[in-house]
């Protein structure tokens, strides 16, 4: 059975796409820590980040770098945190989170609640 992320890539589940190429997909996290919090995934379904083959891993980091540059420009943050975290979806992924302090990357704190319109506006700005 395909993971929820594979179903997002296939268009079966709605996402707020930020970037895409033939190998990778980036979309807004629906439970964001900050406006612009984005997930980057390989289209290839592999559970564990470090089980990705070297070529895929390298390409994913370079793809994430391009997305992170857009997030930084959009949000005006000091840095974009790159976090590999999560057990609930068995599909390798990177969180890109705008941050001005390390407290901005605390996954135990309350998540933002955004409207569909806000998600669409952010995704559009990041694609721009």
Tab-separated table of C-alpha atoms in Angstrom:
chain	number	residue	atom	x	y	z
A	1	UNK	CA	0.000	0.000	0.000
A	2	UNK	CA	1.328	3.419	-0.949
A	3	UNK	CA	2.272	5.836	1.820
A	4	UNK	CA	0.284	9.025	2.296
A	5	UNK	CA	3.232	10.884	0.739
A	6	UNK	CA	3.161	8.692	-2.380
A	7	UNK	CA	-0.573	9.330	-2.616
A	8	UNK	CA	0.104	13.081	-2.364
A	9	UNK	CA	2.638	12.873	-5.215
A	10	UNK	CA	0.097	10.891	-7.281
A	11	UNK	CA	-2.500	13.633	-6.732
A	12	UNK	CA	-4.837	11.351	-4.784
A	13	UNK	CA	-4.584	13.566	-1.693
A	14	UNK	CA	-4.586	17.358	-1.734
A	15	UNK	CA	-1.309	19.095	-0.988
A	16	UNK	CA	0.026	22.621	-1.222
A	17	UNK	CA	2.852	22.033	-3.681
A	18	UNK	CA	5.916	24.236	-3.372
A	19	UNK	CA	8.238	22.568	-5.904
A	20	UNK	CA	8.514	19.425	-7.982
A	21	UNK	CA	10.791	17.755	-10.474
A	22	UNK	CA	10.963	14.235	-11.871
A	23	UNK	CA	12.508	12.821	-8.654
A	24	UNK	CA	11.390	15.010	-5.729
A	25	UNK	CA	8.343	16.784	-4.376
A	26	UNK	CA	8.049	19.604	-1.830
A	27	UNK	CA	4.795	20.617	-0.140
A	28	UNK	CA	3.642	22.579	2.881
A	29	UNK	CA	3.344	20.693	6.158
A	30	UNK	CA	-0.340	20.761	7.172
A	31	UNK	CA	0.690	21.029	10.845
A	32	UNK	CA	3.331	23.729	10.505
A	33	UNK	CA	5.605	25.129	13.159
A	34	UNK	CA	5.926	28.327	11.082
A	35	UNK	CA	4.523	29.780	7.888
A	36	UNK	CA	6.499	28.161	5.099
A	37	UNK	CA	7.235	24.886	6.958
A	38	UNK	CA	7.752	22.519	4.045
A	39	UNK	CA	8.304	18.785	3.597
A	40	UNK	CA	10.674	17.517	0.916
A	41	UNK	CA	10.355	13.911	-0.225
A	42	UNK	CA	11.790	11.669	-2.891
A	43	UNK	CA	9.117	10.312	-5.215
A	44	UNK	CA	10.722	6.919	-4.711
A	45	UNK	CA	9.098	5.313	-1.683
A	46	UNK	CA	11.849	4.488	0.830
A	47	UNK	CA	11.107	4.419	4.558
A	48	UNK	CA	14.386	5.462	6.168
A	49	UNK	CA	16.262	8.563	5.033
A	50	UNK	CA	19.657	6.864	5.225
A	51	UNK	CA	18.426	3.881	3.205
A	52	UNK	CA	18.199	6.150	0.163
A	53	UNK	CA	20.878	5.389	-2.401
A	54	UNK	CA	23.663	7.974	-2.526
A	55	UNK	CA	22.506	9.537	-5.792
A	56	UNK	CA	18.944	10.003	-4.515
A	57	UNK	CA	20.119	11.349	-1.168
A	58	UNK	CA	22.479	13.835	-2.813
A	59	UNK	CA	19.799	14.984	-5.255
A	60	UNK	CA	17.274	15.373	-2.450
A	61	UNK	CA	19.626	17.615	-0.463
A	62	UNK	CA	20.293	19.789	-3.523
A	63	UNK	CA	16.545	19.994	-4.255
A	64	UNK	CA	15.886	20.900	-0.587
A	65	UNK	CA	18.546	23.623	-0.815
A	66	UNK	CA	16.647	25.305	-3.655
A	67	UNK	CA	13.400	25.139	-1.682
A	68	UNK	CA	15.097	26.417	1.499
A	69	UNK	CA	16.405	29.462	-0.376
A	70	UNK	CA	12.834	30.313	-1.409
A	71	UNK	CA	11.572	29.808	2.150
A	72	UNK	CA	14.274	32.108	3.538
A	73	UNK	CA	13.449	34.831	0.999
A	74	UNK	CA	9.706	34.460	1.666
A	75	UNK	CA	9.860	34.438	5.455
A	76	UNK	CA	12.783	36.755	6.138
A	77	UNK	CA	14.042	34.277	8.742
A	78	UNK	CA	17.665	34.027	9.893
A	79	UNK	CA	18.018	30.424	8.733
A	80	UNK	CA	15.969	27.512	7.499
A	81	UNK	CA	16.249	24.503	9.782
A	82	UNK	CA	16.694	21.146	8.084
A	83	UNK	CA	15.258	18.357	10.207
A	84	UNK	CA	15.018	14.637	9.495
A	85	UNK	CA	12.383	13.499	11.967
A	86	UNK	CA	9.263	11.420	12.017
A	87	UNK	CA	8.161	7.835	12.454
A	88	UNK	CA	4.494	8.166	11.567
A	89	UNK	CA	4.942	8.131	7.758
A	90	UNK	CA	7.221	5.377	6.407
A	91	UNK	CA	8.567	7.593	3.620
A	92	UNK	CA	11.883	9.465	3.838
A	93	UNK	CA	11.355	13.199	4.278
A	94	UNK	CA	13.033	16.420	5.324
A	95	UNK	CA	11.342	19.230	7.244
A	96	UNK	CA	12.414	22.734	6.168
A	97	UNK	CA	11.387	25.211	8.864
A	98	UNK	CA	11.936	28.978	8.911
A	99	UNK	CA	13.710	29.849	12.165
A	100	UNK	CA	15.012	32.818	14.084
A	101	UNK	CA	15.890	30.811	17.187
A	102	UNK	CA	16.265	27.142	18.046
A	103	UNK	CA	12.952	27.325	19.914
A	104	UNK	CA	11.275	27.698	16.509
A	105	UNK	CA	12.108	24.041	15.797
A	106	UNK	CA	10.489	22.557	18.903
A	107	UNK	CA	8.100	19.902	17.595
A	108	UNK	CA	6.358	19.664	20.984
A	109	UNK	CA	4.998	23.186	20.807
A	110	UNK	CA	1.581	24.079	19.438
A	111	UNK	CA	1.331	24.033	15.647
A	112	UNK	CA	-0.057	26.893	13.589
A	113	UNK	CA	-3.607	26.651	12.348
A	114	UNK	CA	-3.906	28.087	8.855
A	115	UNK	CA	-6.858	28.346	6.495
A	116	UNK	CA	-6.799	26.701	3.074
A	117	UNK	CA	-6.489	30.188	1.610
A	118	UNK	CA	-3.420	30.915	3.732
A	119	UNK	CA	-1.810	27.623	2.702
A	120	UNK	CA	-2.535	28.402	-0.960
A	121	UNK	CA	-1.066	31.902	-0.682
A	122	UNK	CA	2.121	30.625	0.982
A	123	UNK	CA	2.569	27.811	-1.547
A	124	UNK	CA	2.022	30.245	-4.414
A	125	UNK	CA	4.565	32.690	-2.980
A	126	UNK	CA	7.137	29.906	-2.579
A	127	UNK	CA	6.583	28.653	-6.122
A	128	UNK	CA	6.902	32.211	-7.470
